[in-house]
Amino acid sequence: MKKKELKNLAKKIADAEYIIQTSDDKKKVAKAQQEIFELSGHVESLDDMTVIDELVQEILSQKSWL
């Protein structure tokens, strides 16, 4: 995958993960979990998954400061 695609996917996953970590609404959490499952299906290689994971962690750490 291209770097731009990886960043875009990581942002979407991070947004969903943030909902899972912060929301008390079970429906929103379930929807976010499903979204992560669907998005992760687009990843083509283990290397891409590693890059996405690092980007997601970076994004989430920035959100925790907000």
Backbone as XML, in Angstrom:
<?xml version="1.0"?>
<chain id="A" units="angstrom">
  <residue number="1" name="MET">
    <atom name="N" x="0.838" y="-1.182" z="0.000"/>
    <atom name="CA" x="0.000" y="0.000" z="0.000"/>
    <atom name="C" x="0.886" y="1.249" z="0.000"/>
  </residue>
  <residue number="2" name="LYS">
    <atom name="N" x="0.336" y="2.316" z="-0.545"/>
    <atom name="CA" x="1.057" y="3.587" z="-0.549"/>
    <atom name="C" x="1.000" y="4.211" z="0.840"/>
  </residue>
  <residue number="3" name="LYS">
    <atom name="N" x="1.980" y="5.073" z="1.110"/>
    <atom name="CA" x="2.066" y="5.701" z="2.427"/>
    <atom name="C" x="0.798" y="6.508" z="2.748"/>
  </residue>
  <residue number="4" name="LYS">
    <atom name="N" x="0.260" y="7.191" z="1.760"/>
    <atom name="CA" x="-0.959" y="7.984" z="1.967"/>
    <atom name="C" x="-2.132" y="7.078" z="2.336"/>
  </residue>
  <residue number="5" name="GLU">
    <atom name="N" x="-2.234" y="5.937" z="1.687"/>
    <atom name="CA" x="-3.297" y="4.976" z="1.992"/>
    <atom name="C" x="-3.145" y="4.444" z="3.418"/>
  </residue>
  <residue number="6" name="LEU">
    <atom name="N" x="-1.906" y="4.166" z="3.801"/>
    <atom name="CA" x="-1.647" y="3.658" z="5.148"/>
    <atom name="C" x="-2.046" y="4.693" z="6.202"/>
  </residue>
  <residue number="7" name="LYS">
    <atom name="N" x="-1.688" y="5.951" z="5.967"/>
    <atom name="CA" x="-2.036" y="7.015" z="6.914"/>
    <atom name="C" x="-3.541" y="7.187" z="7.021"/>
  </residue>
  <residue number="8" name="ASN">
    <atom name="N" x="-4.228" y="7.145" z="5.894"/>
    <atom name="CA" x="-5.683" y="7.295" z="5.875"/>
    <atom name="C" x="-6.347" y="6.154" z="6.644"/>
  </residue>
  <residue number="9" name="LEU">
    <atom name="N" x="-5.901" y="4.948" z="6.395"/>
    <atom name="CA" x="-6.447" y="3.785" z="7.085"/>
    <atom name="C" x="-6.160" y="3.857" z="8.582"/>
  </residue>
  <residue number="10" name="ALA">
    <atom name="N" x="-4.956" y="4.278" z="8.936"/>
    <atom name="CA" x="-4.582" y="4.397" z="10.347"/>
    <atom name="C" x="-5.453" y="5.442" z="11.049"/>
  </residue>
  <residue number="11" name="LYS">
    <atom name="N" x="-5.743" y="6.538" z="10.383"/>
    <atom name="CA" x="-6.588" y="7.575" z="10.984"/>
    <atom name="C" x="-7.988" y="7.042" z="11.252"/>
  </residue>
  <residue number="12" name="LYS">
    <atom name="N" x="-8.546" y="6.311" z="10.301"/>
    <atom name="CA" x="-9.891" y="5.752" z="10.479"/>
    <atom name="C" x="-9.910" y="4.740" z="11.628"/>
  </residue>
  <residue number="13" name="ILE">
    <atom name="N" x="-8.885" y="3.899" z="11.684"/>
    <atom name="CA" x="-8.806" y="2.904" z="12.756"/>
    <atom name="C" x="-8.621" y="3.597" z="14.105"/>
  </residue>
  <residue number="14" name="ALA">
    <atom name="N" x="-7.777" y="4.614" z="14.146"/>
    <atom name="CA" x="-7.541" y="5.342" z="15.395"/>
    <atom name="C" x="-8.818" y="6.033" z="15.874"/>
  </residue>
  <residue number="15" name="ASP">
    <atom name="N" x="-9.585" y="6.597" z="14.953"/>
    <atom name="CA" x="-10.844" y="7.237" z="15.333"/>
    <atom name="C" x="-11.806" y="6.217" z="15.948"/>
  </residue>
  <residue number="16" name="ALA">
    <atom name="N" x="-11.885" y="5.046" z="15.336"/>
    <atom name="CA" x="-12.754" y="3.996" z="15.865"/>
    <atom name="C" x="-12.243" y="3.488" z="17.210"/>
  </residue>
  <residue number="17" name="GLU">
    <atom name="N" x="-10.944" y="3.320" z="17.326"/>
    <atom name="CA" x="-10.351" y="2.858" z="18.587"/>
    <atom name="C" x="-10.586" y="3.869" z="19.705"/>
  </residue>
  <residue number="18" name="TYR">
    <atom name="N" x="-10.527" y="5.141" z="19.371"/>
    <atom name="CA" x="-10.777" y="6.191" z="20.359"/>
    <atom name="C" x="-12.209" y="6.085" z="20.894"/>
  </residue>
  <residue number="19" name="ILE">
    <atom name="N" x="-13.144" y="5.796" z="20.023"/>
    <atom name="CA" x="-14.541" y="5.610" z="20.434"/>
    <atom name="C" x="-14.636" y="4.416" z="21.389"/>
  </residue>
  <residue number="20" name="ILE">
    <atom name="N" x="-13.969" y="3.331" z="21.044"/>
    <atom name="CA" x="-13.989" y="2.137" z="21.891"/>
    <atom name="C" x="-13.433" y="2.448" z="23.276"/>
  </residue>
  <residue number="21" name="GLN">
    <atom name="N" x="-12.375" y="3.215" z="23.335"/>
    <atom name="CA" x="-11.726" y="3.515" z="24.608"/>
    <atom name="C" x="-12.485" y="4.532" z="25.458"/>
  </residue>
  <residue number="22" name="THR">
    <atom name="N" x="-13.257" y="5.393" z="24.835"/>
    <atom name="CA" x="-13.844" y="6.508" z="25.581"/>
    <atom name="C" x="-15.363" y="6.474" z="25.714"/>
  </residue>
  <residue number="23" name="SER">
    <atom name="N" x="-16.049" y="5.691" z="24.906"/>
    <atom name="CA" x="-17.508" y="5.733" z="24.901"/>
    <atom name="C" x="-18.122" y="4.714" z="25.861"/>
  </residue>
  <residue number="24" name="ASP">
    <atom name="N" x="-19.234" y="5.110" z="26.456"/>
    <atom name="CA" x="-20.018" y="4.195" z="27.286"/>
    <atom name="C" x="-21.205" y="3.623" z="26.517"/>
  </residue>
  <residue number="25" name="ASP">
    <atom name="N" x="-21.417" y="4.126" z="25.312"/>
    <atom name="CA" x="-22.528" y="3.693" z="24.466"/>
    <atom name="C" x="-22.156" y="2.372" z="23.792"/>
  </residue>
  <residue number="26" name="LYS">
    <atom name="N" x="-22.810" y="1.293" z="24.204"/>
    <atom name="CA" x="-22.474" y="-0.040" z="23.696"/>
    <atom name="C" x="-22.674" y="-0.161" z="22.194"/>
  </residue>
  <residue number="27" name="LYS">
    <atom name="N" x="-23.672" y="0.528" z="21.653"/>
    <atom name="CA" x="-23.916" y="0.473" z="20.206"/>
    <atom name="C" x="-22.782" y="1.153" z="19.439"/>
  </residue>
  <residue number="28" name="LYS">
    <atom name="N" x="-22.321" y="2.300" z="19.942"/>
    <atom name="CA" x="-21.210" y="2.989" z="19.282"/>
    <atom name="C" x="-19.945" y="2.148" z="19.346"/>
  </residue>
  <residue number="29" name="VAL">
    <atom name="N" x="-19.705" y="1.520" z="20.485"/>
    <atom name="CA" x="-18.516" y="0.683" z="20.650"/>
    <atom name="C" x="-18.578" y="-0.508" z="19.690"/>
  </residue>
  <residue number="30" name="ALA">
    <atom name="N" x="-19.727" y="-1.152" z="19.598"/>
    <atom name="CA" x="-19.879" y="-2.300" z="18.697"/>
    <atom name="C" x="-19.682" y="-1.882" z="17.241"/>
  </residue>
  <residue number="31" name="LYS">
    <atom name="N" x="-20.223" y="-0.724" z="16.892"/>
    <atom name="CA" x="-20.066" y="-0.219" z="15.523"/>
    <atom name="C" x="-18.596" y="0.087" z="15.234"/>
  </residue>
  <residue number="32" name="ALA">
    <atom name="N" x="-17.897" y="0.678" z="16.193"/>
    <atom name="CA" x="-16.479" y="0.991" z="16.025"/>
    <atom name="C" x="-15.653" y="-0.289" z="15.898"/>
  </residue>
  <residue number="33" name="GLN">
    <atom name="N" x="-15.977" y="-1.299" z="16.681"/>
    <atom name="CA" x="-15.270" y="-2.579" z="16.597"/>
    <atom name="C" x="-15.476" y="-3.212" z="15.218"/>
  </residue>
  <residue number="34" name="GLN">
    <atom name="N" x="-16.697" y="-3.145" z="14.721"/>
    <atom name="CA" x="-16.996" y="-3.694" z="13.399"/>
    <atom name="C" x="-16.236" y="-2.923" z="12.320"/>
  </residue>
  <residue number="35" name="GLU">
    <atom name="N" x="-16.156" y="-1.603" z="12.474"/>
    <atom name="CA" x="-15.444" y="-0.780" z="11.504"/>
    <atom name="C" x="-13.961" y="-1.147" z="11.467"/>
  </residue>
  <residue number="36" name="ILE">
    <atom name="N" x="-13.362" y="-1.354" z="12.640"/>
    <atom name="CA" x="-11.950" y="-1.743" z="12.691"/>
    <atom name="C" x="-11.761" y="-3.096" z="12.009"/>
  </residue>
  <residue number="37" name="PHE">
    <atom name="N" x="-12.668" y="-4.011" z="12.255"/>
    <atom name="CA" x="-12.599" y="-5.339" z="11.631"/>
    <atom name="C" x="-12.640" y="-5.214" z="10.113"/>
  </residue>
  <residue number="38" name="GLU">
    <atom name="N" x="-13.559" y="-4.391" z="9.614"/>
    <atom name="CA" x="-13.689" y="-4.213" z="8.167"/>
    <atom name="C" x="-12.472" y="-3.505" z="7.577"/>
  </residue>
  <residue number="39" name="LEU">
    <atom name="N" x="-11.992" y="-2.477" z="8.258"/>
    <atom name="CA" x="-10.831" y="-1.738" z="7.762"/>
    <atom name="C" x="-9.581" y="-2.605" z="7.738"/>
  </residue>
  <residue number="40" name="SER">
    <atom name="N" x="-9.424" y="-3.437" z="8.745"/>
    <atom name="CA" x="-8.231" y="-4.283" z="8.799"/>
    <atom name="C" x="-8.231" y="-5.324" z="7.674"/>
  </residue>
  <residue number="41" name="GLY">
    <atom name="N" x="-9.393" y="-5.594" z="7.117"/>
    <atom name="CA" x="-9.476" y="-6.516" z="5.986"/>
    <atom name="C" x="-8.852" y="-5.951" z="4.723"/>
  </residue>
  <residue number="42" name="HIS">
    <atom name="N" x="-8.626" y="-4.654" z="4.677"/>
    <atom name="CA" x="-8.010" y="-4.022" z="3.509"/>
    <atom name="C" x="-6.484" y="-4.112" z="3.525"/>
  </residue>
  <residue number="43" name="VAL">
    <atom name="N" x="-5.927" y="-4.503" z="4.648"/>
    <atom name="CA" x="-4.471" y="-4.561" z="4.776"/>
    <atom name="C" x="-3.961" y="-5.790" z="4.037"/>
  </residue>
  <residue number="44" name="GLU">
    <atom name="N" x="-2.933" y="-5.544" z="3.214"/>
    <atom name="CA" x="-2.453" y="-6.591" z="2.322"/>
    <atom name="C" x="-1.272" y="-7.383" z="2.864"/>
  </residue>
  <residue number="45" name="SER">
    <atom name="N" x="-0.511" y="-6.786" z="3.782"/>
    <atom name="CA" x="0.676" y="-7.489" z="4.257"/>
    <atom name="C" x="0.920" y="-7.215" z="5.737"/>
  </residue>
  <residue number="46" name="LEU">
    <atom name="N" x="1.743" y="-8.054" z="6.318"/>
    <atom name="CA" x="2.101" y="-7.891" z="7.722"/>
    <atom name="C" x="2.908" y="-6.608" z="7.928"/>
  </residue>
  <residue number="47" name="ASP">
    <atom name="N" x="3.741" y="-6.276" z="6.956"/>
    <atom name="CA" x="4.511" y="-5.032" z="7.044"/>
    <atom name="C" x="3.592" y="-3.819" z="7.077"/>
  </residue>
  <residue number="48" name="ASP">
    <atom name="N" x="2.559" y="-3.822" z="6.237"/>
    <atom name="CA" x="1.585" y="-2.727" z="6.229"/>
    <atom name="C" x="0.876" y="-2.639" z="7.574"/>
  </residue>
  <residue number="49" name="MET">
    <atom name="N" x="0.524" y="-3.791" z="8.138"/>
    <atom name="CA" x="-0.167" y="-3.813" z="9.422"/>
    <atom name="C" x="0.715" y="-3.231" z="10.521"/>
  </residue>
  <residue number="50" name="THR">
    <atom name="N" x="1.998" y="-3.524" z="10.465"/>
    <atom name="CA" x="2.932" y="-2.985" z="11.452"/>
    <atom name="C" x="3.015" y="-1.465" z="11.348"/>
  </residue>
  <residue number="51" name="VAL">
    <atom name="N" x="3.102" y="-0.956" z="10.135"/>
    <atom name="CA" x="3.160" y="0.491" z="9.918"/>
    <atom name="C" x="1.873" y="1.141" z="10.411"/>
  </residue>
  <residue number="52" name="ILE">
    <atom name="N" x="0.739" y="0.538" z="10.070"/>
    <atom name="CA" x="-0.560" y="1.079" z="10.498"/>
    <atom name="C" x="-0.654" y="1.086" z="12.018"/>
  </residue>
  <residue number="53" name="ASP">
    <atom name="N" x="-0.220" y="0.013" z="12.655"/>
    <atom name="CA" x="-0.259" y="-0.058" z="14.117"/>
    <atom name="C" x="0.551" y="1.067" z="14.746"/>
  </residue>
  <residue number="54" name="GLU">
    <atom name="N" x="1.734" y="1.317" z="14.220"/>
    <atom name="CA" x="2.565" y="2.400" z="14.747"/>
    <atom name="C" x="1.890" y="3.754" z="14.561"/>
  </residue>
  <residue number="55" name="LEU">
    <atom name="N" x="1.284" y="3.961" z="13.392"/>
    <atom name="CA" x="0.595" y="5.218" z="13.129"/>
    <atom name="C" x="-0.613" y="5.389" z="14.045"/>
  </residue>
  <residue number="56" name="VAL">
    <atom name="N" x="-1.347" y="4.319" z="14.271"/>
    <atom name="CA" x="-2.518" y="4.372" z="15.155"/>
    <atom name="C" x="-2.084" y="4.740" z="16.569"/>
  </residue>
  <residue number="57" name="GLN">
    <atom name="N" x="-1.021" y="4.111" z="17.058"/>
    <atom name="CA" x="-0.526" y="4.418" z="18.402"/>
    <atom name="C" x="-0.099" y="5.885" z="18.515"/>
  </residue>
  <residue number="58" name="GLU">
    <atom name="N" x="0.528" y="6.373" z="17.458"/>
    <atom name="CA" x="0.951" y="7.777" z="17.427"/>
    <atom name="C" x="-0.260" y="8.717" z="17.470"/>
  </residue>
  <residue number="59" name="ILE">
    <atom name="N" x="-1.255" y="8.419" z="16.670"/>
    <atom name="CA" x="-2.469" y="9.245" z="16.620"/>
    <atom name="C" x="-3.180" y="9.227" z="17.971"/>
  </residue>
  <residue number="60" name="LEU">
    <atom name="N" x="-3.312" y="8.046" z="18.561"/>
    <atom name="CA" x="-4.004" y="7.933" z="19.846"/>
    <atom name="C" x="-3.248" y="8.648" z="20.959"/>
  </residue>
  <residue number="61" name="SER">
    <atom name="N" x="-1.929" y="8.605" z="20.905"/>
    <atom name="CA" x="-1.165" y="9.306" z="21.937"/>
    <atom name="C" x="-1.341" y="10.815" z="21.813"/>
  </residue>
  <residue number="62" name="GLN">
    <atom name="N" x="-1.505" y="11.316" z="20.609"/>
    <atom name="CA" x="-1.758" y="12.739" z="20.403"/>
    <atom name="C" x="-3.143" y="13.113" z="20.892"/>
  </residue>
  <residue number="63" name="LYS">
    <atom name="N" x="-4.120" y="12.233" z="20.681"/>
    <atom name="CA" x="-5.498" y="12.504" z="21.114"/>
    <atom name="C" x="-5.603" y="12.523" z="22.639"/>
  </residue>
  <residue number="64" name="SER">
    <atom name="N" x="-4.768" y="11.770" z="23.302"/>
    <atom name="CA" x="-4.849" y="11.707" z="24.762"/>
    <atom name="C" x="-4.423" y="13.033" z="25.399"/>
  </residue>
  <residue number="65" name="TRP">
    <atom name="N" x="-3.716" y="13.861" z="24.662"/>
    <atom name="CA" x="-3.292" y="15.168" z="25.159"/>
    <atom name="C" x="-4.372" y="16.216" z="24.984"/>
  </residue>
  <residue number="66" name="LEU">
    <atom name="N" x="-5.379" y="15.925" z="24.177"/>
    <atom name="CA" x="-6.439" y="16.906" z="23.915"/>
    <atom name="C" x="-7.414" y="17.002" z="25.057"/>
  </residue>
</chain>
